[in-house]
Amino acid sequence: MERYNYGMVGLGVMGRNLLYNIADNGFSIAGFDLDEEKVKELEEGATSTMKVKGIGSLEDFVAALESPRKIILMVPAGKPVDAVLENITPLLSKGDIVIDAGNSYFEDTNRRVADLGSKNLHFMGMGVSGGEKGARTGPSIMPGGDLEAFNLLQPMLEAIAAKVDNEACTAYMGKGSAGNYVKMVHNGIEYAIMQLISEAYDLLKRGAKLNNDQLYEVFREWNNGEMNSFLIEITRDIFQQKDTFTDQYLIDQILDKAGAKGTGKWTSEQAMEIGVSIPTIDIAVTSRILSAYKEERVQASQLYPKAEIATPENTDQFIKEVGDALYLATLISYAQGLALLVKASEEYKFEIPLKDVVKIWRGGCIIRSVLLEKFYTAYTKDPNLSNILLDADIAAIVKEKIGSLRKTAAFAVSSGVSGLGLQTALGYFDAYTTEYLPINLIQAQRDYFGAHTYQRLDREGVFHTSWQSVNQ
Ligand code: 6PG
């Protein structure tokens, strides 16, 4: 009986595309799905050079895999993963490897690693980014966990991943559930950048009064320069997409309510949990929540009508400033996400190689951008950099753009355009770069009403004062 190198459970678009990518690279692979149609369609969609087999019975699927079995799961995070594991683990043998390639919560992965480990099976969490197209042509792949299991997978992962300068966009992300954690933070940064781009769009549309053709030109120019990135590129294209129901541009027909599947929220929760400040990511998460209050927003906009937004005096200069502000706020969002990874690596003993994280994000993933090249240089100089803003070359970029971020954020404030992402990026930068924050006052207040104590600048120790109320 023919045995296959790999197995894929879950033949939705992502699973099927990843499977074809693996097969394209010379590995034989069997696919399983509960949906018989998907199993049938698998071989129909394969090319003649691929060694691909759709199998509708889980027993037959497991039996068709070479040992140790290497089974990739591409099923929705949460209960579906547990359901697959419950059914498949009794069929597996010692040393087999199960790789969860979905956006699973890292704590779930920890639980599954322990559970399968007790049965002498390997379980790995592996982030995959790049959407449907990326899965098919080359995603960024973030595996973590058991090193021995990773070594077995490495040649295949390097073959199917996106390439930048001939280097594969995949690397070992660390111990335990590091792969899921890194992917979660990737998504948190993705939320922040998307929020920032939407604010830049709003300012250009309602401030500079640009139409979709002009917006296309601006984003085209941005994407041809230092702002080159996947998200800027697709935004450029979005402004040219015509609607099929009307002859209008599609963007103007889309309801302004954003969905979310949870990875952004998890990033924010995690940052709070382990004490890392990531306000631009937090704001991006909460802005999606706020967007859902559509009916209330309509009501409030009638109660608080806004004056016409004044057009900036020099449109070209305004566009340049918005571009620089977006660039810098994006940089600051990456800084926040990377700082979270630094802390999480310590906290959970992941041993995440930050240099490799930014290296493999340079291609294939949703947050890929040429800016990551500069981070890669920074981490090559100092792999233990606690915050990317502390690198001298990054500081030079920040100093050049900070004036534009201030002006753009100020324009948003004075014109009543919500610019929460831009403003929090600026606020984070201002707080992070301030030697003495006004938090001395918060400590005094805490000690005043709750005897919570405070530390002093001039001597060691913990102090409490009997604060005197001054009755005037
Ligand atoms: C990726 C994406 C992918 C997915 C997000 C969308 O890296 O390929 O991040 O994982 O599109 O989960 O997340 P929301 O639905 O929460 O926006």
CSV table of C-alpha atoms and ligand atoms in Angstrom, one decimal:
chain,number,residue,atom,x,y,z
A,1,MET,CA,0.0,0.0,0.0
A,2,GLU,CA,1.3,3.5,-0.9
A,3,ARG,CA,2.2,5.6,2.1
A,4,TYR,CA,2.1,9.3,2.2
A,5,ASN,CA,4.7,11.7,3.7
A,6,TYR,CA,2.1,14.0,5.2
A,7,GLY,CA,-1.5,14.1,6.2
A,8,MET,CA,-3.9,17.1,6.2
A,9,VAL,CA,-7.0,17.2,8.3
A,10,GLY,CA,-9.4,20.0,7.2
A,11,LEU,CA,-9.8,20.6,3.5
A,12,GLY,CA,-11.4,24.0,3.6
A,13,VAL,CA,-9.7,26.6,1.4
A,14,MET,CA,-6.7,27.1,3.7
A,15,GLY,CA,-6.2,23.4,4.3
A,16,ARG,CA,-6.6,22.5,0.6
A,17,ASN,CA,-4.3,25.2,-0.6
A,18,LEU,CA,-1.6,24.4,2.0
A,19,LEU,CA,-1.9,20.7,0.9
A,20,TYR,CA,-1.4,21.6,-2.8
A,21,ASN,CA,1.6,23.7,-1.9
A,22,ILE,CA,3.2,20.8,0.0
A,23,ALA,CA,2.4,18.5,-3.0
A,24,ASP,CA,3.9,21.0,-5.4
A,25,ASN,CA,7.1,20.8,-3.5
A,26,GLY,CA,7.5,17.0,-4.1
A,27,PHE,CA,6.0,15.6,-0.9
A,28,SER,CA,3.1,13.1,-1.1
A,29,ILE,CA,0.1,14.0,1.0
A,30,ALA,CA,-3.2,12.6,2.0
A,31,GLY,CA,-6.2,14.7,2.9
A,32,PHE,CA,-9.1,14.0,5.3
A,33,ASP,CA,-12.3,16.0,5.8
A,34,LEU,CA,-15.7,15.1,7.3
A,35,ASP,CA,-17.3,16.7,4.2
A,36,GLU,CA,-17.2,14.0,1.5
A,37,GLU,CA,-17.5,16.7,-1.2
A,38,LYS,CA,-14.2,18.3,-0.1
A,39,VAL,CA,-12.5,14.9,-0.1
A,40,LYS,CA,-13.7,14.2,-3.7
A,41,GLU,CA,-12.8,17.6,-5.0
A,42,LEU,CA,-9.2,17.3,-3.6
A,43,GLU,CA,-7.9,15.0,-6.3
A,44,GLU,CA,-9.9,16.8,-9.0
A,45,GLY,CA,-8.1,20.1,-8.2
A,46,ALA,CA,-4.6,18.5,-8.1
A,47,THR,CA,-2.2,18.7,-11.0
A,48,SER,CA,-0.8,15.5,-12.6
A,49,THR,CA,2.6,15.9,-10.9
A,50,MET,CA,1.1,16.0,-7.4
A,51,LYS,CA,0.9,12.9,-5.3
A,52,VAL,CA,-2.3,13.7,-3.5
A,53,LYS,CA,-5.1,11.4,-2.1
A,54,GLY,CA,-8.4,12.3,-0.6
A,55,ILE,CA,-9.5,9.8,2.1
A,56,GLY,CA,-13.0,9.9,3.7
A,57,SER,CA,-12.4,7.5,6.6
A,58,LEU,CA,-10.2,8.7,9.4
A,59,GLU,CA,-8.9,5.1,10.1
A,60,ASP,CA,-7.9,4.7,6.4
A,61,PHE,CA,-6.3,8.1,6.4
A,62,VAL,CA,-4.2,7.4,9.4
A,63,ALA,CA,-3.2,4.0,8.0
A,64,ALA,CA,-2.1,5.6,4.8
A,65,LEU,CA,0.6,7.7,6.4
A,66,GLU,CA,4.3,6.8,6.7
A,67,SER,CA,5.8,6.6,10.2
A,68,PRO,CA,6.3,8.7,12.2
A,69,ARG,CA,3.0,10.2,11.0
A,70,LYS,CA,3.1,13.9,10.4
A,71,ILE,CA,-0.5,15.2,10.4
A,72,ILE,CA,-1.3,18.9,9.9
A,73,LEU,CA,-4.6,20.2,11.3
A,74,MET,CA,-6.2,23.1,9.5
A,75,VAL,CA,-9.5,23.3,11.3
A,76,PRO,CA,-11.1,26.3,13.1
A,77,ALA,CA,-9.5,27.1,16.5
A,78,GLY,CA,-11.2,25.9,19.7
A,79,LYS,CA,-13.6,22.9,20.0
A,80,PRO,CA,-13.1,21.6,16.4
A,81,VAL,CA,-9.4,21.0,17.2
A,82,ASP,CA,-10.2,19.1,20.4
A,83,ALA,CA,-12.9,17.1,18.5
A,84,VAL,CA,-10.3,16.0,15.8
A,85,LEU,CA,-7.7,15.1,18.5
A,86,GLU,CA,-10.3,13.0,20.4
A,87,ASN,CA,-11.0,11.0,17.3
A,88,ILE,CA,-7.5,10.7,15.9
A,89,THR,CA,-5.2,10.1,18.9
A,90,PRO,CA,-6.4,6.6,19.6
A,91,LEU,CA,-5.4,5.7,16.0
A,92,LEU,CA,-1.8,7.1,16.3
A,93,SER,CA,1.4,5.4,17.4
A,94,LYS,CA,4.3,6.5,19.6
A,95,GLY,CA,6.4,9.3,18.1
A,96,ASP,CA,3.7,10.5,15.6
A,97,ILE,CA,3.4,14.3,15.2
A,98,VAL,CA,0.3,16.4,15.1
A,99,ILE,CA,0.8,20.0,13.9
A,100,ASP,CA,-2.0,22.5,14.6
A,101,ALA,CA,-1.8,25.1,11.8
A,102,GLY,CA,-4.8,27.2,12.8
A,103,ASN,CA,-5.0,30.3,15.0
A,104,SER,CA,-5.3,28.4,18.2
A,105,TYR,CA,-5.0,30.0,21.6
A,106,PHE,CA,-1.6,29.3,23.1
A,107,GLU,CA,-2.9,28.0,26.4
A,108,ASP,CA,-5.0,25.4,24.5
A,109,THR,CA,-1.8,24.3,22.7
A,110,ASN,CA,-0.1,23.9,26.1
A,111,ARG,CA,-2.9,21.7,27.3
A,112,ARG,CA,-2.8,19.6,24.1
A,113,VAL,CA,1.0,19.3,24.2
A,114,ALA,CA,0.7,17.8,27.7
A,115,ASP,CA,-2.2,15.6,26.8
A,116,LEU,CA,-0.7,14.1,23.7
A,117,GLY,CA,2.7,14.0,25.4
A,118,SER,CA,1.3,11.7,28.0
A,119,LYS,CA,0.4,9.4,25.1
A,120,ASN,CA,4.0,9.6,23.7
A,121,LEU,CA,2.7,11.8,20.8
A,122,HIS,CA,4.1,15.1,19.7
A,123,PHE,CA,1.8,18.1,19.4
A,124,MET,CA,3.0,21.4,17.9
A,125,GLY,CA,1.4,24.8,17.4
A,126,MET,CA,2.3,26.4,14.1
A,127,GLY,CA,1.1,29.9,13.0
A,128,VAL,CA,0.5,30.2,9.3
A,129,SER,CA,0.0,33.6,7.8
A,130,GLY,CA,-0.8,34.9,4.3
A,131,GLY,CA,-4.4,34.0,3.8
A,132,GLU,CA,-5.7,31.7,1.1
A,133,LYS,CA,-3.3,32.8,-1.6
A,134,GLY,CA,-0.3,32.7,0.8
A,135,ALA,CA,-1.1,29.1,1.8
A,136,ARG,CA,-1.1,28.1,-1.9
A,137,THR,CA,2.0,30.0,-3.1
A,138,GLY,CA,4.1,30.6,0.0
A,139,PRO,CA,3.0,31.7,3.5
A,140,SER,CA,5.1,32.8,6.5
A,141,ILE,CA,5.2,29.8,8.8
A,142,MET,CA,5.7,30.1,12.6
A,143,PRO,CA,6.3,26.7,14.2
A,144,GLY,CA,7.1,26.1,17.8
A,145,GLY,CA,7.3,23.3,20.3
A,146,ASP,CA,9.2,20.0,20.3
A,147,LEU,CA,12.5,20.6,18.6
A,148,GLU,CA,12.9,17.0,17.5
A,149,ALA,CA,9.6,17.1,15.8
A,150,PHE,CA,10.4,20.5,14.3
A,151,ASN,CA,13.6,19.1,12.8
A,152,LEU,CA,11.6,16.4,10.9
A,153,LEU,CA,9.3,19.0,9.4
A,154,GLN,CA,11.9,21.7,8.7
A,155,PRO,CA,12.8,20.7,5.1
A,156,MET,CA,9.1,20.6,4.1
A,157,LEU,CA,8.3,23.9,5.8
A,158,GLU,CA,11.3,25.6,4.2
A,159,ALA,CA,10.2,24.3,0.8
A,160,ILE,CA,6.6,25.6,1.0
A,161,ALA,CA,7.2,28.9,2.8
A,162,ALA,CA,7.6,32.3,1.0
A,163,LYS,CA,11.1,33.3,0.2
A,164,VAL,CA,12.9,36.6,0.7
A,165,ASP,CA,16.4,36.9,-0.8
A,166,ASN,CA,16.2,33.1,-1.3
A,167,GLU,CA,15.7,32.6,2.5
A,168,ALA,CA,12.6,30.8,3.6
A,169,CYS,CA,10.0,32.7,5.7
A,170,THR,CA,9.9,30.0,8.4
A,171,ALA,CA,12.0,29.3,11.5
A,172,TYR,CA,11.7,27.7,14.9
A,173,MET,CA,9.8,30.2,17.1
A,174,GLY,CA,10.6,28.7,20.5
A,175,LYS,CA,9.5,26.2,23.0
A,176,GLY,CA,5.9,25.1,24.0
A,177,SER,CA,3.2,27.1,22.3
A,178,ALA,CA,5.6,29.9,21.0
A,179,GLY,CA,4.4,29.3,17.4
A,180,ASN,CA,0.8,30.2,18.3
A,181,TYR,CA,1.9,33.1,20.5
A,182,VAL,CA,4.0,34.7,17.8
A,183,LYS,CA,1.1,34.3,15.3
A,184,MET,CA,-1.3,35.8,17.8
A,185,VAL,CA,1.0,38.9,18.2
A,186,HIS,CA,1.4,39.0,14.4
A,187,ASN,CA,-2.4,39.3,14.2
A,188,GLY,CA,-2.4,42.0,17.0
A,189,ILE,CA,0.0,44.1,14.9
A,190,GLU,CA,-2.1,43.3,11.8
A,191,TYR,CA,-5.1,44.8,13.6
A,192,ALA,CA,-3.1,48.0,14.6
A,193,ILE,CA,-1.8,48.6,11.0
A,194,MET,CA,-5.2,48.1,9.5
A,195,GLN,CA,-6.7,50.6,12.0
A,196,LEU,CA,-4.0,53.1,11.1
A,197,ILE,CA,-4.5,52.7,7.4
A,198,SER,CA,-8.2,53.2,7.8
A,199,GLU,CA,-7.5,56.5,9.7
A,200,ALA,CA,-5.1,57.7,7.0
A,201,TYR,CA,-7.8,56.9,4.5
A,202,ASP,CA,-10.4,58.9,6.5
A,203,LEU,CA,-8.1,61.9,6.7
A,204,LEU,CA,-7.3,61.8,3.0
A,205,LYS,CA,-10.9,61.3,2.1
A,206,ARG,CA,-12.6,63.8,4.4
A,207,GLY,CA,-9.6,66.1,5.1
A,208,ALA,CA,-7.9,66.4,1.7
A,209,LYS,CA,-11.2,65.4,-0.1
A,210,LEU,CA,-9.5,62.8,-2.3
A,211,ASN,CA,-11.7,60.6,-4.4
A,212,ASN,CA,-11.1,56.8,-4.9
A,213,ASP,CA,-8.9,57.3,-8.0
A,214,GLN,CA,-6.8,59.8,-6.2
A,215,LEU,CA,-6.6,57.5,-3.1
A,216,TYR,CA,-5.4,54.8,-5.5
A,217,GLU,CA,-2.7,57.0,-6.8
A,218,VAL,CA,-1.5,58.0,-3.2
A,219,PHE,CA,-1.4,54.3,-2.0
A,220,ARG,CA,0.3,53.3,-5.3
A,221,GLU,CA,3.0,55.9,-4.7
A,222,TRP,CA,3.3,54.9,-1.0
A,223,ASN,CA,3.6,51.2,-2.0
A,224,ASN,CA,6.4,52.0,-4.5
A,225,GLY,CA,8.6,53.5,-1.8
A,226,GLU,CA,9.6,53.0,1.8
A,227,MET,CA,6.0,52.1,2.8
A,228,ASN,CA,6.0,49.1,0.5
A,229,SER,CA,3.9,46.4,2.3
A,230,PHE,CA,1.2,43.9,1.7
A,231,LEU,CA,-1.5,45.9,3.5
A,232,ILE,CA,-0.7,49.1,1.6
A,233,GLU,CA,-0.7,47.2,-1.7
A,234,ILE,CA,-4.1,45.6,-1.2
A,235,THR,CA,-5.5,49.0,0.0
A,236,ARG,CA,-4.3,50.5,-3.2
A,237,ASP,CA,-6.2,47.8,-5.2
A,238,ILE,CA,-9.3,48.1,-3.1
A,239,PHE,CA,-9.8,51.8,-4.3
A,240,GLN,CA,-10.0,50.5,-7.9
A,241,GLN,CA,-12.5,47.7,-7.3
A,242,LYS,CA,-15.9,48.3,-9.0
A,243,ASP,CA,-19.1,47.0,-7.5
A,244,THR,CA,-21.1,44.4,-9.4
A,245,PHE,CA,-24.5,45.6,-8.2
A,246,THR,CA,-24.0,49.3,-8.9
A,247,ASP,CA,-21.5,51.0,-11.2
A,248,GLN,CA,-19.9,52.6,-8.1
A,249,TYR,CA,-16.7,51.8,-6.4
A,250,LEU,CA,-17.2,48.8,-4.1
A,251,ILE,CA,-15.5,50.5,-1.1
A,252,ASP,CA,-18.3,53.1,-0.8
A,253,GLN,CA,-20.9,50.4,-0.6
A,254,ILE,CA,-19.4,48.4,2.3
A,255,LEU,CA,-21.0,48.7,5.8
A,256,ASP,CA,-18.7,50.3,8.3
A,257,LYS,CA,-18.8,47.5,10.9
A,258,ALA,CA,-15.7,45.4,11.3
A,259,GLY,CA,-15.7,41.7,12.3
A,260,ALA,CA,-13.1,40.0,14.4
A,261,LYS,CA,-12.3,36.4,15.2
A,262,GLY,CA,-10.4,36.9,18.5
A,263,THR,CA,-6.7,36.9,17.9
A,264,GLY,CA,-6.5,40.7,18.4
A,265,LYS,CA,-8.4,40.5,21.6
A,266,TRP,CA,-6.2,37.7,22.9
A,267,THR,CA,-3.1,39.9,22.2
A,268,SER,CA,-4.5,42.7,24.2
A,269,GLU,CA,-5.6,40.4,27.0
A,270,GLN,CA,-2.2,38.9,27.1
A,271,ALA,CA,-0.4,42.2,27.2
A,272,MET,CA,-2.5,43.2,30.2
A,273,GLU,CA,-1.9,39.8,31.8
A,274,ILE,CA,1.9,40.0,31.6
A,275,GLY,CA,2.2,43.8,32.0
A,276,VAL,CA,3.2,45.1,28.5
A,277,SER,CA,1.9,48.4,27.1
A,278,ILE,CA,0.5,48.0,23.6
A,279,PRO,CA,-2.0,50.8,23.3
A,280,THR,CA,-2.2,51.0,19.5
A,281,ILE,CA,-3.1,47.3,19.3
A,282,ASP,CA,-5.6,47.7,22.2
A,283,ILE,CA,-7.2,50.7,20.4
A,284,ALA,CA,-7.4,48.7,17.1
A,285,VAL,CA,-9.3,46.0,18.9
A,286,THR,CA,-11.7,48.4,20.7
A,287,SER,CA,-12.2,50.4,17.5
A,288,ARG,CA,-13.7,47.3,15.8
A,289,ILE,CA,-16.0,46.9,18.8
A,290,LEU,CA,-17.0,50.6,18.5
A,291,SER,CA,-17.6,50.2,14.8
A,292,ALA,CA,-20.4,47.8,15.6
A,293,TYR,CA,-22.5,50.5,17.4
A,294,LYS,CA,-23.7,51.6,14.0
A,295,GLU,CA,-27.3,52.5,15.0
A,296,GLU,CA,-26.1,54.5,18.1
A,297,ARG,CA,-23.4,56.2,16.0
A,298,VAL,CA,-26.0,57.3,13.5
A,299,GLN,CA,-28.2,58.7,16.4
A,300,ALA,CA,-25.2,60.4,18.0
A,301,SER,CA,-24.1,62.0,14.7
A,302,GLN,CA,-27.5,63.7,14.5
A,303,LEU,CA,-27.3,64.9,18.1
A,304,TYR,CA,-23.7,66.2,17.7
A,305,PRO,CA,-23.5,67.4,14.1
A,306,LYS,CA,-20.0,68.2,13.0
A,307,ALA,CA,-18.8,71.3,11.1
A,308,GLU,CA,-17.4,70.9,7.6
A,309,ILE,CA,-13.8,69.8,7.9
A,310,ALA,CA,-11.5,72.5,6.6
A,311,THR,CA,-9.4,71.4,3.6
A,312,PRO,CA,-5.6,71.6,4.3
A,313,GLU,CA,-3.9,74.5,2.7
A,314,ASN,CA,-1.3,72.4,0.8
A,315,THR,CA,-2.8,69.1,-0.3
A,316,ASP,CA,0.6,67.5,-1.4
A,317,GLN,CA,2.2,68.4,1.8
A,318,PHE,CA,-0.7,67.1,3.8
A,319,ILE,CA,-0.6,63.8,1.9
A,320,LYS,CA,3.1,63.5,2.6
A,321,GLU,CA,2.6,64.2,6.3
A,322,VAL,CA,-0.2,61.6,6.5
A,323,GLY,CA,2.1,59.1,4.8
A,324,ASP,CA,4.9,59.8,7.2
A,325,ALA,CA,2.5,59.6,10.2
A,326,LEU,CA,1.2,56.3,9.0
A,327,TYR,CA,4.7,55.0,8.5
A,328,LEU,CA,5.8,56.0,12.0
A,329,ALA,CA,2.6,54.9,13.8
A,330,THR,CA,3.0,51.5,12.0
A,331,LEU,CA,6.6,51.3,13.2
A,332,ILE,CA,5.4,52.0,16.7
A,333,SER,CA,2.8,49.3,16.5
A,334,TYR,CA,5.4,46.8,15.5
A,335,ALA,CA,7.5,48.1,18.4
A,336,GLN,CA,4.6,47.4,20.8
A,337,GLY,CA,4.0,43.9,19.5
A,338,LEU,CA,7.7,42.9,19.5
A,339,ALA,CA,8.0,44.2,23.1
A,340,LEU,CA,5.2,41.9,24.0
A,341,LEU,CA,7.1,39.0,22.5
A,342,VAL,CA,10.2,39.9,24.5
A,343,LYS,CA,8.3,39.9,27.7
A,344,ALA,CA,6.3,36.7,26.9
A,345,SER,CA,9.5,34.9,26.0
A,346,GLU,CA,10.8,35.6,29.5
A,347,GLU,CA,7.5,35.0,31.2
A,348,TYR,CA,6.7,31.7,29.5
A,349,LYS,CA,10.3,30.6,28.9
A,350,PHE,CA,9.6,30.4,25.1
A,351,GLU,CA,13.1,31.5,24.1
A,352,ILE,CA,11.6,33.3,21.1
A,353,PRO,CA,14.4,34.4,18.7
A,354,LEU,CA,13.2,38.0,17.8
A,355,LYS,CA,15.7,38.3,15.0
A,356,ASP,CA,14.1,35.2,13.3
A,357,VAL,CA,10.6,36.5,14.0
A,358,VAL,CA,11.1,39.7,12.0
A,359,LYS,CA,13.1,37.8,9.4
A,360,ILE,CA,10.3,35.4,8.6
A,361,TRP,CA,7.7,38.2,8.7
A,362,ARG,CA,9.5,39.9,5.8
A,363,GLY,CA,7.6,37.7,3.3
A,364,GLY,CA,4.4,35.7,2.9
A,365,CYS,CA,2.5,37.1,5.9
A,366,ILE,CA,-0.2,39.8,6.2
A,367,ILE,CA,2.1,42.3,8.0
A,368,ARG,CA,5.1,41.9,5.6
A,369,SER,CA,6.7,45.2,4.8
A,370,VAL,CA,10.1,46.5,3.8
A,371,LEU,CA,10.2,48.1,7.2
A,372,LEU,CA,10.9,44.7,8.7
A,373,GLU,CA,14.2,44.7,6.9
A,374,LYS,CA,15.3,47.5,9.2
A,375,PHE,CA,14.1,45.6,12.3
A,376,TYR,CA,16.1,42.6,11.1
A,377,THR,CA,19.2,44.7,10.9
A,378,ALA,CA,18.5,46.1,14.4
A,379,TYR,CA,18.1,42.6,15.9
A,380,THR,CA,21.2,41.3,14.0
A,381,LYS,CA,23.2,44.0,15.9
A,382,ASP,CA,21.5,43.3,19.2
A,383,PRO,CA,19.3,40.2,19.5
A,384,ASN,CA,18.3,41.2,23.0
A,385,LEU,CA,16.9,44.6,22.1
A,386,SER,CA,14.0,45.2,24.5
A,387,ASN,CA,12.3,47.7,22.3
A,388,ILE,CA,12.9,48.4,18.7
A,389,LEU,CA,12.6,52.2,19.5
A,390,LEU,CA,16.0,51.9,21.4
A,391,ASP,CA,17.9,51.1,18.2
A,392,ALA,CA,20.0,54.1,16.9
A,393,ASP,CA,19.1,53.6,13.2
A,394,ILE,CA,15.4,53.2,14.1
A,395,ALA,CA,15.6,56.3,16.3
A,396,ALA,CA,16.9,58.3,13.2
A,397,ILE,CA,13.8,57.3,11.3
A,398,VAL,CA,11.5,58.2,14.2
A,399,LYS,CA,13.1,61.6,14.6
A,400,GLU,CA,12.6,62.4,10.9
A,401,LYS,CA,8.9,61.5,11.0
A,402,ILE,CA,7.7,62.5,14.4
A,403,GLY,CA,6.8,66.0,13.4
A,404,SER,CA,4.4,64.6,10.7
A,405,LEU,CA,2.8,62.3,13.2
A,406,ARG,CA,2.2,65.2,15.6
A,407,LYS,CA,0.7,67.4,12.8
A,408,THR,CA,-1.5,64.6,11.5
A,409,ALA,CA,-2.8,63.6,14.9
A,410,ALA,CA,-3.4,67.3,15.7
A,411,PHE,CA,-5.3,67.7,12.4
A,412,ALA,CA,-7.5,64.8,13.3
A,413,VAL,CA,-8.2,66.2,16.8
A,414,SER,CA,-9.0,69.7,15.6
A,415,SER,CA,-11.2,68.6,12.7
A,416,GLY,CA,-13.2,66.0,14.7
A,417,VAL,CA,-12.0,63.0,12.7
A,418,SER,CA,-11.4,60.0,15.0
A,419,GLY,CA,-7.7,59.2,14.9
A,420,LEU,CA,-7.4,56.9,17.9
A,421,GLY,CA,-4.6,54.7,16.4
A,422,LEU,CA,-2.4,57.6,15.3
A,423,GLN,CA,-3.0,59.4,18.7
A,424,THR,CA,-2.2,56.3,20.8
A,425,ALA,CA,0.9,55.6,18.8
A,426,LEU,CA,2.1,59.2,19.4
A,427,GLY,CA,1.0,59.1,23.1
A,428,TYR,CA,2.9,55.8,23.6
A,429,PHE,CA,6.0,57.3,22.0
A,430,ASP,CA,5.7,60.4,24.2
A,431,ALA,CA,5.3,58.4,27.4
A,432,TYR,CA,8.0,55.9,26.5
A,433,THR,CA,10.5,58.6,25.8
A,434,THR,CA,9.8,60.7,28.9
A,435,GLU,CA,12.3,60.3,31.7
A,436,TYR,CA,10.0,61.5,34.5
A,437,LEU,CA,6.3,60.8,34.1
A,438,PRO,CA,3.6,62.4,36.2
A,439,ILE,CA,2.9,59.0,37.8
A,440,ASN,CA,4.5,60.3,41.1
A,441,LEU,CA,1.1,62.0,41.6
A,442,ILE,CA,-0.7,58.7,41.1
A,443,GLN,CA,1.5,57.1,43.7
A,444,ALA,CA,0.8,59.9,46.1
A,445,GLN,CA,-2.9,59.5,45.6
A,446,ARG,CA,-2.8,55.7,46.1
A,447,ASP,CA,-0.8,56.2,49.3
A,448,TYR,CA,-3.2,59.0,50.4
A,449,PHE,CA,-6.5,57.0,50.1
A,450,GLY,CA,-5.2,53.4,50.5
A,451,ALA,CA,-1.8,53.4,52.2
A,452,HIS,CA,-0.5,51.6,49.1
A,453,THR,CA,3.0,53.1,49.8
A,454,TYR,CA,5.5,54.6,47.3
A,455,GLN,CA,9.1,54.6,46.5
A,456,ARG,CA,11.4,57.7,46.5
A,457,LEU,CA,13.8,59.1,44.0
A,458,ASP,CA,16.5,59.9,46.7
A,459,ARG,CA,16.6,56.8,48.9
A,460,GLU,CA,15.9,53.1,48.9
A,461,GLY,CA,12.8,51.5,50.5
A,462,VAL,CA,9.1,51.7,50.6
A,463,PHE,CA,7.4,54.7,52.3
A,464,HIS,CA,4.0,55.6,53.6
A,465,THR,CA,2.9,59.1,54.7
A,466,SER,CA,0.0,60.2,56.8
A,467,TRP,CA,-1.3,62.7,54.3
A,468,GLN,CA,-3.0,65.8,55.8
A,469,SER,CA,-6.3,67.0,54.5
A,470,VAL,CA,-6.3,70.7,54.1
A,471,ASN,CA,-9.7,72.1,55.0
A,472,GLN,CA,-10.2,75.5,53.5
B,1,6PG,C1,-3.2,35.8,8.4
B,1,6PG,C2,-4.5,36.4,9.0
B,1,6PG,C3,-5.5,35.3,9.2
B,1,6PG,C4,-6.9,35.8,9.4
B,1,6PG,C5,-7.1,36.6,10.6
B,1,6PG,C6,-8.2,37.6,10.5
B,1,6PG,O1,-2.2,36.0,9.1
B,1,6PG,O2,-3.2,35.1,7.4
B,1,6PG,O3,-4.2,37.1,10.2
B,1,6PG,O4,-5.0,34.6,10.3
B,1,6PG,O5,-7.3,36.5,8.2
B,1,6PG,O6,-7.4,35.7,11.6
B,1,6PG,O7,-8.6,37.9,11.7
B,1,6PG,P1,-9.9,38.7,12.1
B,1,6PG,O8,-11.0,37.9,11.5
B,1,6PG,O9,-9.9,38.6,13.6
B,1,6PG,O10,-9.8,40.0,11.5
